[in-house]
Every structure is written in C-alpha cells, then in structure tokens.
mmCIF file of C-alpha atoms in Angstrom:
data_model
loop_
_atom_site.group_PDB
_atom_site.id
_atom_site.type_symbol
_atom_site.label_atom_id
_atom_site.label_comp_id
_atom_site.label_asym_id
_atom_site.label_seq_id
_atom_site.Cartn_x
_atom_site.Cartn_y
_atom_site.Cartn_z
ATOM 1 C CA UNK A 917 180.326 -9.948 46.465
ATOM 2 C CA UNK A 918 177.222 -12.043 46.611
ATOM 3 C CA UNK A 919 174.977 -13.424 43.847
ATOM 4 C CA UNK A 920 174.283 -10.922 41.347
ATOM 5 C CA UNK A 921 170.725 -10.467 41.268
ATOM 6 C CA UNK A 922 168.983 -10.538 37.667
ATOM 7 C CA UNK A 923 167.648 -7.324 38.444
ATOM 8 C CA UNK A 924 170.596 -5.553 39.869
ATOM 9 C CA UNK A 925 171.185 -4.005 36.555
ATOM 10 C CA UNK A 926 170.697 -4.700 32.657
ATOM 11 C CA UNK A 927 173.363 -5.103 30.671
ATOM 12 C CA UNK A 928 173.898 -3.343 27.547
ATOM 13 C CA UNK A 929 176.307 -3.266 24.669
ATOM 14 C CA UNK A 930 176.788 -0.339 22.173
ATOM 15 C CA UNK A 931 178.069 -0.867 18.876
ATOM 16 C CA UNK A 932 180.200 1.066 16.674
ATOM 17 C CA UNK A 933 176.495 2.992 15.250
ATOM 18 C CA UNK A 934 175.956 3.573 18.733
ATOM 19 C CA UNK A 935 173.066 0.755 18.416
ATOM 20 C CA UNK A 936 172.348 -1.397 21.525
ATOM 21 C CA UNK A 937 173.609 -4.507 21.306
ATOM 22 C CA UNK A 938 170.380 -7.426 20.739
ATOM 23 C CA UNK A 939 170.391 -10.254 23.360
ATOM 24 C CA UNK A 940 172.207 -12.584 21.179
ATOM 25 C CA UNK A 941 175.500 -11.266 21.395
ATOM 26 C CA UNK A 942 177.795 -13.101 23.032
ATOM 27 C CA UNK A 943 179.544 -10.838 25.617
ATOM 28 C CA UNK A 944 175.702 -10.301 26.804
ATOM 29 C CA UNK A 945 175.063 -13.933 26.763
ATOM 30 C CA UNK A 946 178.080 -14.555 28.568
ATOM 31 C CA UNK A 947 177.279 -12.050 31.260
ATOM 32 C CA UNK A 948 173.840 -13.714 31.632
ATOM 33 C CA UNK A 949 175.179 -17.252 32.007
ATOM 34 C CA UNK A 950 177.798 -16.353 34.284
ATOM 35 C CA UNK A 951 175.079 -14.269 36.632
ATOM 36 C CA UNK A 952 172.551 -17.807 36.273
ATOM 37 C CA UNK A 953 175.650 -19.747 37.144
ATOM 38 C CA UNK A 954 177.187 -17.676 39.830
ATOM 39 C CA UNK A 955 176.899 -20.038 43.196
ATOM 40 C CA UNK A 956 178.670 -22.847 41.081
ATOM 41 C CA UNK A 957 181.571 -21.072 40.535
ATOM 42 C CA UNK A 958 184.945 -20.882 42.345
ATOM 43 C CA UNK A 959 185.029 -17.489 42.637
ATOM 44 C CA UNK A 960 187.086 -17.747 46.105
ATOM 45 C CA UNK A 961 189.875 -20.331 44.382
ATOM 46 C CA UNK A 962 190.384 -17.705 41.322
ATOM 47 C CA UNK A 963 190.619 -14.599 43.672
ATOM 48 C CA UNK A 964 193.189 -16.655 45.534
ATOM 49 C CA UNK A 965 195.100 -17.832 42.843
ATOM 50 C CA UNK A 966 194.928 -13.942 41.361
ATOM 51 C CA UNK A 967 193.425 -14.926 38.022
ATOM 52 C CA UNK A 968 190.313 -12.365 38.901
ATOM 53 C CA UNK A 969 191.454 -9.343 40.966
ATOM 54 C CA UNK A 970 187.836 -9.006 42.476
ATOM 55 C CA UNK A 971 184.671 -10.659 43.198
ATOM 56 C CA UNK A 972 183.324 -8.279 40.740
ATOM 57 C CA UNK A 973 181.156 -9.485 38.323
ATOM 58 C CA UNK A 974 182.947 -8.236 35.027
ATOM 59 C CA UNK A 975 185.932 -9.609 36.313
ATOM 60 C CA UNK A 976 184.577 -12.640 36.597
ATOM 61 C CA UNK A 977 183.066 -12.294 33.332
ATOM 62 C CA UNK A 978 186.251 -11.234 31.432
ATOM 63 C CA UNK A 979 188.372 -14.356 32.488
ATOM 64 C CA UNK A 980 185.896 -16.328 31.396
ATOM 65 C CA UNK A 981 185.768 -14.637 28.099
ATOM 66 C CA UNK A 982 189.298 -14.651 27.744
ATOM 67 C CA UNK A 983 189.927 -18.554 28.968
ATOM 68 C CA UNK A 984 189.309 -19.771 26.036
ATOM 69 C CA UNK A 985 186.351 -22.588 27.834
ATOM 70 C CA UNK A 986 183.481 -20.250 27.145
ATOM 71 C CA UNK A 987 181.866 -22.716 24.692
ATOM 72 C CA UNK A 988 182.359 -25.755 26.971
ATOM 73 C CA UNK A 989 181.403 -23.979 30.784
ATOM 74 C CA UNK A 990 177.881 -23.679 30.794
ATOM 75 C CA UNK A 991 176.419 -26.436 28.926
ATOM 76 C CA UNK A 992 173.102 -27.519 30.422
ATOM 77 C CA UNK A 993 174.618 -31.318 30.811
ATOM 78 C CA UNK A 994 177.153 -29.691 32.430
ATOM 79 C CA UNK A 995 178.481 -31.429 35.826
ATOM 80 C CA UNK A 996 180.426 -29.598 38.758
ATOM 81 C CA UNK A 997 183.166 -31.141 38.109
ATOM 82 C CA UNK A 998 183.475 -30.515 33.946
ATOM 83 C CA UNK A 999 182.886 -27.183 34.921
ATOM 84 C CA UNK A 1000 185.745 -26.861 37.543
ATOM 85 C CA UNK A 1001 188.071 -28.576 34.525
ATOM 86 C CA UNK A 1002 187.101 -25.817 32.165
ATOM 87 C CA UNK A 1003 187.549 -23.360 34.244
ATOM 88 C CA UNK A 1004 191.108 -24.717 35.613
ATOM 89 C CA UNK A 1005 191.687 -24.970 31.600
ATOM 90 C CA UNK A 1006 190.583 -21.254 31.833
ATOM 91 C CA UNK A 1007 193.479 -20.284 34.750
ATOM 92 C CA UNK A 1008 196.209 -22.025 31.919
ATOM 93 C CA UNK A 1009 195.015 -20.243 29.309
ATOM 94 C CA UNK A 1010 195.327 -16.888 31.385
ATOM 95 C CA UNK A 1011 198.605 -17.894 32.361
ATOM 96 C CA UNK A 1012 200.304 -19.131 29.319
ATOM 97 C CA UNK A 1013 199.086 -15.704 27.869
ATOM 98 C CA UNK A 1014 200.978 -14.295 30.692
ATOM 99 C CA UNK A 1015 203.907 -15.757 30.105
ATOM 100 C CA UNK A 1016 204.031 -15.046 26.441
ATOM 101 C CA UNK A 1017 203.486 -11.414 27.278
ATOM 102 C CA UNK A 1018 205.995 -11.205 29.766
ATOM 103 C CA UNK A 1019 209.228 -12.959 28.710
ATOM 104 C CA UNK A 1020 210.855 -12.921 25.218
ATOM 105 C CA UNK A 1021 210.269 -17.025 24.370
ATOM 106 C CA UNK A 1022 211.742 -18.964 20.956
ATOM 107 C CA UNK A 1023 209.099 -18.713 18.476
ATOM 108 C CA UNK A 1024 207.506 -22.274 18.134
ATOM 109 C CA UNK A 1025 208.610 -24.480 15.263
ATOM 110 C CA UNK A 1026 207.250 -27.895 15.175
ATOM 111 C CA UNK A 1027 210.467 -29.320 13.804
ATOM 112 C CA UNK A 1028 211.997 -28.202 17.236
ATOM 113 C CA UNK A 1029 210.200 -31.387 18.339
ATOM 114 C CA UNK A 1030 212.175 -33.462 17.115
ATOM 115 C CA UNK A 1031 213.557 -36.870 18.495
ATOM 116 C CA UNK A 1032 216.837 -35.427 19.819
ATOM 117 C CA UNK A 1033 214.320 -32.787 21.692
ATOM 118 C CA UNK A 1034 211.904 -35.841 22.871
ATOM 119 C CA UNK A 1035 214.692 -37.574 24.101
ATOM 120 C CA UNK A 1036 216.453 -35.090 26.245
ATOM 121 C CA UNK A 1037 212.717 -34.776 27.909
ATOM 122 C CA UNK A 1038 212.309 -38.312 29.230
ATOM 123 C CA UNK A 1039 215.736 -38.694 29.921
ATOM 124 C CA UNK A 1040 215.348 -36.328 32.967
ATOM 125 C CA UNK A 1041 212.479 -39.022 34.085
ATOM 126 C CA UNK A 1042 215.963 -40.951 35.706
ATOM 127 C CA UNK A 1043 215.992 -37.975 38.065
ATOM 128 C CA UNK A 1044 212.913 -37.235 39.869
ATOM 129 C CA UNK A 1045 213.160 -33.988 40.990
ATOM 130 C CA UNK A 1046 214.422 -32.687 37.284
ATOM 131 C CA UNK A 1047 210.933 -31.855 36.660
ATOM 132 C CA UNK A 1048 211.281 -28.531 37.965
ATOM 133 C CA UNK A 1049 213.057 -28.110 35.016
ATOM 134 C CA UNK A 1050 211.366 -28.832 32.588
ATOM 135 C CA UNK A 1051 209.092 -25.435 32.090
ATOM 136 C CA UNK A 1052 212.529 -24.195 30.906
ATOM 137 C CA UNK A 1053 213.624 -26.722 28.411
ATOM 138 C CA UNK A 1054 210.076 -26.720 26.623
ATOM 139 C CA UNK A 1055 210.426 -22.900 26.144
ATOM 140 C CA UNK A 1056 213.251 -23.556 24.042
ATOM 141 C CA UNK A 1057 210.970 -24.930 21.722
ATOM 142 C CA UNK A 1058 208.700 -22.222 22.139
ATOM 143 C CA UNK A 1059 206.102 -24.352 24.133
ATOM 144 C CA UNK A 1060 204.810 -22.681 27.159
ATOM 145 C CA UNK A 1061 204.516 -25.878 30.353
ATOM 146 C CA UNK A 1062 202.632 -24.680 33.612
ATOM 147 C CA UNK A 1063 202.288 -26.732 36.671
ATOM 148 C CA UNK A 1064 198.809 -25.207 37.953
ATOM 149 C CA UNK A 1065 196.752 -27.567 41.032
ATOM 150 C CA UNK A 1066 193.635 -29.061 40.425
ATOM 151 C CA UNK A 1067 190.420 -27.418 41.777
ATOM 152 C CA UNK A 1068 188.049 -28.868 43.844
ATOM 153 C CA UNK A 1069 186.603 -31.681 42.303
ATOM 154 C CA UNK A 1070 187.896 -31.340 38.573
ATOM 155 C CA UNK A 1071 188.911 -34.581 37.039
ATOM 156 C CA UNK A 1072 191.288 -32.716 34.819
ATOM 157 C CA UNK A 1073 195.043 -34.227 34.424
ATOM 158 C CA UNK A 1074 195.986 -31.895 31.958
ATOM 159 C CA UNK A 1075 195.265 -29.720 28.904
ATOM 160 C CA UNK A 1076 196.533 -28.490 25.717
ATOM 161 C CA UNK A 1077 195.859 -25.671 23.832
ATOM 162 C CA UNK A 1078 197.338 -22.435 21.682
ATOM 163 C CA UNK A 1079 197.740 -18.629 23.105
ATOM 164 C CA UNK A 1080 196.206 -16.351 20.584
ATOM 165 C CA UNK A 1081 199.301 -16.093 18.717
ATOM 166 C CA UNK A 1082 199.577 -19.696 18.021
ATOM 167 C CA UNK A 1083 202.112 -20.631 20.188
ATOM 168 C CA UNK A 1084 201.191 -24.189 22.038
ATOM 169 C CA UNK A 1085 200.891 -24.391 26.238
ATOM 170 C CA UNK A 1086 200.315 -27.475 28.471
ATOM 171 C CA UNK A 1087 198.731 -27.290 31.573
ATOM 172 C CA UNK A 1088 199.507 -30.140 33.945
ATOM 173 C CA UNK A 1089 197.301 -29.975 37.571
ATOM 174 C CA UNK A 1090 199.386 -33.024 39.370
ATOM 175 C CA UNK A 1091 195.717 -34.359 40.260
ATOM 176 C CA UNK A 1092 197.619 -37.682 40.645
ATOM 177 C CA UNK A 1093 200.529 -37.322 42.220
ATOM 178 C CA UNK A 1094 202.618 -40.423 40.609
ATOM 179 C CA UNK A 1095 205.681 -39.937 38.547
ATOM 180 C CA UNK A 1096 204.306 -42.537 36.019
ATOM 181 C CA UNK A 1097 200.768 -40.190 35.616
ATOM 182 C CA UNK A 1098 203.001 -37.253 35.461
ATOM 183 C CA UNK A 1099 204.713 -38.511 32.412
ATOM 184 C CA UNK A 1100 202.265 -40.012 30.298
ATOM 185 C CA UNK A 1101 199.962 -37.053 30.549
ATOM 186 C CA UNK A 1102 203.026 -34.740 29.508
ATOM 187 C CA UNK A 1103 203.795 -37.215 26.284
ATOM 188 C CA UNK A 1104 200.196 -37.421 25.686
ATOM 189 C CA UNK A 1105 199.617 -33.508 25.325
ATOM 190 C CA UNK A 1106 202.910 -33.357 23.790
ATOM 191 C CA UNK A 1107 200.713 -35.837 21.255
ATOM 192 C CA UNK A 1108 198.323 -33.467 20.715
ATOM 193 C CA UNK A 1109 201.005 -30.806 19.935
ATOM 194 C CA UNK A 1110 202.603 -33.355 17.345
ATOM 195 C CA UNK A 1111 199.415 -34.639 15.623
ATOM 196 C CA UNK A 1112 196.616 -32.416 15.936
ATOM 197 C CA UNK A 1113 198.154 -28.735 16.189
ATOM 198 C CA UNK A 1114 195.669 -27.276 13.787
ATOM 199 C CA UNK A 1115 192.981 -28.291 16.199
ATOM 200 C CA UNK A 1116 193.887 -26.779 19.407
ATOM 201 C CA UNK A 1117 192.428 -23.103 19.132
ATOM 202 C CA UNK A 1118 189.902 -24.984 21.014
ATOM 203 C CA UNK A 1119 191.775 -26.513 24.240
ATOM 204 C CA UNK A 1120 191.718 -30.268 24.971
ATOM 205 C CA UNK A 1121 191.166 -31.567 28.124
ATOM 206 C CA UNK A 1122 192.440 -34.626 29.521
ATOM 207 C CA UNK A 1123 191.620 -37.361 32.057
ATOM 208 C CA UNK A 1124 193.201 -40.413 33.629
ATOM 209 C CA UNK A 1125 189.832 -41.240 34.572
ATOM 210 C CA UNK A 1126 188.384 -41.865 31.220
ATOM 211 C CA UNK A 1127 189.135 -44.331 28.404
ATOM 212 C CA UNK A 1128 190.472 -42.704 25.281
ATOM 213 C CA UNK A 1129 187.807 -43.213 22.549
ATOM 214 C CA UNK A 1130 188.475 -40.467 20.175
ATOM 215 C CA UNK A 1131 190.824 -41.187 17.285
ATOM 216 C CA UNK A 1132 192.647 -37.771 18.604
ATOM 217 C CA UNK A 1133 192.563 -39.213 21.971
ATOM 218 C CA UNK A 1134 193.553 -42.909 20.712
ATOM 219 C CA UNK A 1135 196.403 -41.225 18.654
ATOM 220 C CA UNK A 1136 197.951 -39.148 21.522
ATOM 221 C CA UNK A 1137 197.617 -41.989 23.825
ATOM 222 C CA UNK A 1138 199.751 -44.104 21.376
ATOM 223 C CA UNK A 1139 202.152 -41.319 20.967
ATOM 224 C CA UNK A 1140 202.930 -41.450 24.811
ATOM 225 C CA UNK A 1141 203.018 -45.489 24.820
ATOM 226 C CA UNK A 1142 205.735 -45.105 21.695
ATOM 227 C CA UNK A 1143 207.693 -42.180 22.739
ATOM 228 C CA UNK A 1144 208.589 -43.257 26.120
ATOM 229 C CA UNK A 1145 208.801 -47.306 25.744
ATOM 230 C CA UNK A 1146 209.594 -47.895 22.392
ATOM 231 C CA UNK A 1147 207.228 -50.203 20.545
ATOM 232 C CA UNK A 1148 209.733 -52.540 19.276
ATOM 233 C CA UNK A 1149 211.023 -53.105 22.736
ATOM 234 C CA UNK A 1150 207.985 -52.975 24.646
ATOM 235 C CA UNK A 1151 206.633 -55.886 21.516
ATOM 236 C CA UNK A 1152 210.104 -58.222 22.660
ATOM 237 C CA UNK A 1153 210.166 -57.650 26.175
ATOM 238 C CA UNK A 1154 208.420 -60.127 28.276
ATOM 239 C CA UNK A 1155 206.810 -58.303 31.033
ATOM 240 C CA UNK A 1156 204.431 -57.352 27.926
ATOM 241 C CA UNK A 1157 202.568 -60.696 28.082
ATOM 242 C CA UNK A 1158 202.748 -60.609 31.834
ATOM 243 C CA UNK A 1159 205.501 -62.515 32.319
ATOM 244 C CA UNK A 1160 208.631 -61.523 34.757
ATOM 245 C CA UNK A 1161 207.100 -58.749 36.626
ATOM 246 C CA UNK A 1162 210.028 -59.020 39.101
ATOM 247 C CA UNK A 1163 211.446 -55.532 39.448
ATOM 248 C CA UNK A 1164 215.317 -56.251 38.049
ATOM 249 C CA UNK A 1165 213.183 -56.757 34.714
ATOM 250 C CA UNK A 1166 211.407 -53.454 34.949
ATOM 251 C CA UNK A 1167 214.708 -52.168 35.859
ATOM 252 C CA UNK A 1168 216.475 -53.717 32.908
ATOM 253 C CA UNK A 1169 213.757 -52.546 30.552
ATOM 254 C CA UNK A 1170 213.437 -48.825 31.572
ATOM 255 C CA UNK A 1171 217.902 -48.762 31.582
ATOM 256 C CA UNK A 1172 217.540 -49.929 27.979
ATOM 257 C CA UNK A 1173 214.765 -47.068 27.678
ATOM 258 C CA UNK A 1174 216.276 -43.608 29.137
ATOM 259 C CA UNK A 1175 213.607 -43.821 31.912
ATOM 260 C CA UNK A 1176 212.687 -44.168 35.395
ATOM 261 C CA UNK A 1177 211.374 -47.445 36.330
ATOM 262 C CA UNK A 1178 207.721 -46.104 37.145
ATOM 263 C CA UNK A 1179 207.350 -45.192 33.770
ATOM 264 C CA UNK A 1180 208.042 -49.179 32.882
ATOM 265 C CA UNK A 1181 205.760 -50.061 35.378
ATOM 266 C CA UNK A 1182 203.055 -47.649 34.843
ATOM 267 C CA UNK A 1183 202.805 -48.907 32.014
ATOM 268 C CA UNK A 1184 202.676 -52.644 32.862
ATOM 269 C CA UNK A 1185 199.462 -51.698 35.210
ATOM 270 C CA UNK A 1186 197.754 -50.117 31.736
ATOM 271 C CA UNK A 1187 198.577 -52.609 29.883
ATOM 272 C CA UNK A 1188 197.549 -55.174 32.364
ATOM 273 C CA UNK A 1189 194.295 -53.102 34.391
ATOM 274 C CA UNK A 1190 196.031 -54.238 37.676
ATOM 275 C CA UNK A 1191 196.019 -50.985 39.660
ATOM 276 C CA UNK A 1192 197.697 -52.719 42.733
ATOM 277 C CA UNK A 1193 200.194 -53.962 40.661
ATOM 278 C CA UNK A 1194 204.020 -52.064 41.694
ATOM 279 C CA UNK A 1195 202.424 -49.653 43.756
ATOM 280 C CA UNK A 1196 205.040 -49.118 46.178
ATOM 281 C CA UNK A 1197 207.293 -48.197 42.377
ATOM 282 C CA UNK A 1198 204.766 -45.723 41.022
ATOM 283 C CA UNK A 1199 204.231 -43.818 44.117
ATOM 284 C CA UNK A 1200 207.972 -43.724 45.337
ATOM 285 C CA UNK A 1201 208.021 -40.087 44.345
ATOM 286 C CA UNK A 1202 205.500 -37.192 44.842
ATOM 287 C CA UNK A 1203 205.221 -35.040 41.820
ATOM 288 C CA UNK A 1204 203.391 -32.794 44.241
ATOM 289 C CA UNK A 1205 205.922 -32.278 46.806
ATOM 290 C CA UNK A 1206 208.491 -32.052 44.067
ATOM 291 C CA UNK A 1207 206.832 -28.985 42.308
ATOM 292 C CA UNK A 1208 204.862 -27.370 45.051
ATOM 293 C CA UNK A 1209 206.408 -29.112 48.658
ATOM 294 C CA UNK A 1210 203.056 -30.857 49.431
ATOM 295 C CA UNK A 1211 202.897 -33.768 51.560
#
C-alpha cells in the first residue's frame, strides 16, 4: 500500500448513542497521526517480522494502538530514530502479550526475585551460550524475556514494561553485540522491575548511548553495578582505582563474583571511560550469533 492520502476517506467513530465520534478522540487522532506520519514508518520491517499482517492502514493503526508507545511515537521533537525505538518497544509489547496468551506462565510475584533467583541468572554469564536459556528461567518468575533485533537506526538496548495484566516483560534488541552490554542492560531492566514496578504501565526505554540522569535511571543503573559485582568487592578490589588491569586480576575478581570476565571488565571501561580498554575481552563472544547465528 502507498501513502494514504488525507482524502482517501474520513474516518469516523460511532459511539454507544450512535453519535459520531468528535475529532478529539483518540483512536481518530491516532489514525490521523499515523496517515501524517506514514513515509517514516517501517511498515516493510513490521510486515516482515509479522507484527502487522498487511500494509493496511488499520493494521498499522491497531499495533500502534495496542504497543503501548502511542503517547511517545509522534511527538513533534520526535527524531527517526526515537521513533524506530518506540515502535521496536511496540513489537515487545505485541509479543510479550503473545506469549502471555499463548502459554500457561507462573503468575509474577516480586518476592520470586529474590537473591537465590538473581544469582542463578548471572551465574550462567560463566557460559556464554547459556543465554539461550534464559527466556525460560525468567518465566519461572513469571517475567516474560524476548530477544527481538534492533530496527534501522533505533538506539534502543532494551525496554521494560507490563502486559495488560500486570505481568512484567523485557525486551532486549542485541544492538551491541558484547556479552558485557548484554548483561548490564538485562540487570538494569531487571532494576526497573525491582524498584519502580508501579511505574511501568508506561514502558521504559533504554540506551547505552545516553548517560543515566533520572533518579529511576540512576537507581537501575546502580542496581546492575551491585547485583553483578558486588559493591563491597568492587570498593576493595584494586582494578577499581585503576590499578592491575592485567587480565589474571579481572579473572580473579569475576571467579570471586559468579561471572564471566567481560562483565569485570565492562565494567572497568565504565568506570574508567576507556572504551579501548579490554576490547579483545568484551567482544570475545557475539550475543548476536549466540541468539540469532549472525556473524
């Protein structure tokens, strides 16, 4: 389908009195945006990743409306590649709803997340690959975990948010494919799950990209640092004050940790701002190829 024209057809909306619907209501407003909009969207990438099942315009229109990024996708100040984000938050949202419909999945108890629970999780860090896995073990805790790629130019790592029945979901997009990105973005939604459940009927998006300057953001950031270095280790272990960045010392820390060495060392090039530092470490494994098979 091409551009909707604005005059291809009006839209109307009939209430329950059989009144027509005024021009504030928000379906109609959607549908309006959405036509304005229409050569900025990916209408191609959701047909092919079977979110929409045709270029149709109400299809298009009731994704949107069901994604749960309505509020956030068409903001005048909006740039391409918030927009792609949203609407990749969008595909999770129809996916984790999916899911929930689909599969009979432990009811969600936030005392499920406990330390034990937390623990198990990064202790399958020591094994690359166990990753794949992981989808799984979160459902026993009645949290939904979808591995969904990035689109286009989105600049989204990953998102949290609740299915209309209150049950949490993570979306994770592998935009980067290190193993150290991989798990601090799945501790720092896991964060948001922890600390700021009653405020995820609106999904949050996250990025690598930007500096955390939220207290939410600030507080889930923390909870990633903490939960997979330990703060009283990290505070007595040398490479903190950038000492000793020899790798049997990353080794010896993450051993004493539960975790795989990038995870030590990602967190030595935050800490530090030193990108280049323990490159070769952090990109040893593809989370890509793991998941997916991409090169």
């Amino acid at each position: 389908m091409n551009s909707p024209e604005s005059d291809d057809f009006d839209i109307y909306l009939i209430d329950s009195n059989n009144n027509i619907a005024d021009e504030n209501n928000s379906l109609v407003s959607l549908y309006k945006q959405v036509k304005e909009n229409w050569e900025h969207l990916p209408i191609k990438e959701l047909l092919n990743r079977g979110v929409i099942v045709s270029d149709e315009l109400a299809d298009v229109v009731a994704f949107i409306s069901a994604s749960g990024s309505t509020q956030r996708l068409f903001r005048k100040s909006e740039k391409s590649s918030q927009l792609y984000g949203s609407i990749w938050a969008g595909i999770i949202n129809n996916r984790a709803h999916k899911i929930e419909s689909s599969q009979k999945i432990q009811s969600f108890d936030l005392n499920l997340v406990d330390d034990l629970f937390l623990e198990r999780v990064k202790n399958l860090s020591l094994v690359p690959k166990e990753i794949v896995n992981l989808p799984s073990l979160f459902l026993e805790v009645g949290i939904i975990l979808i591995y969904e790629p990035t689109i286009k130019s989105s600049l989204i790592d990953g998102v949290v948010g609740k299915t209309i029945t209150d049950r949490p979901y993570i979306g994770m997009s592998l935009r980067h494919n290190r193993l150290d990105n991989f798990w601090f973005t799945l501790f720092h939604e896991l964060g948001h799950i922890c600390q700021h459940l009653e405020m995820l009927d609106t999904p949050i998006l996250d990025s690598e990209d930007f500096e955390a300057t939220s207290d939410i953001e600030i507080e889930a950031d923390m909870y990633a640092k903490n939960n997979l270095i330990p703060r009283h280790l990290w505070n007595r272990s040398p490479l903190k004050f950038g000492h000793h960045y020899k790798l049997k010392s990353i080794i010896d820390l993450a051993t004493m940790v539960g975790v795989h060495p990038s995870i030590v060392a990602g967190r030595i090039r935050r800490e530090r701002r030193d990108y280049k530092l323990h490159s070769g470490l952090v990109t040893e494994f593809n989370t890509r190829t793991i998941i997916w098979g991409e090169e």
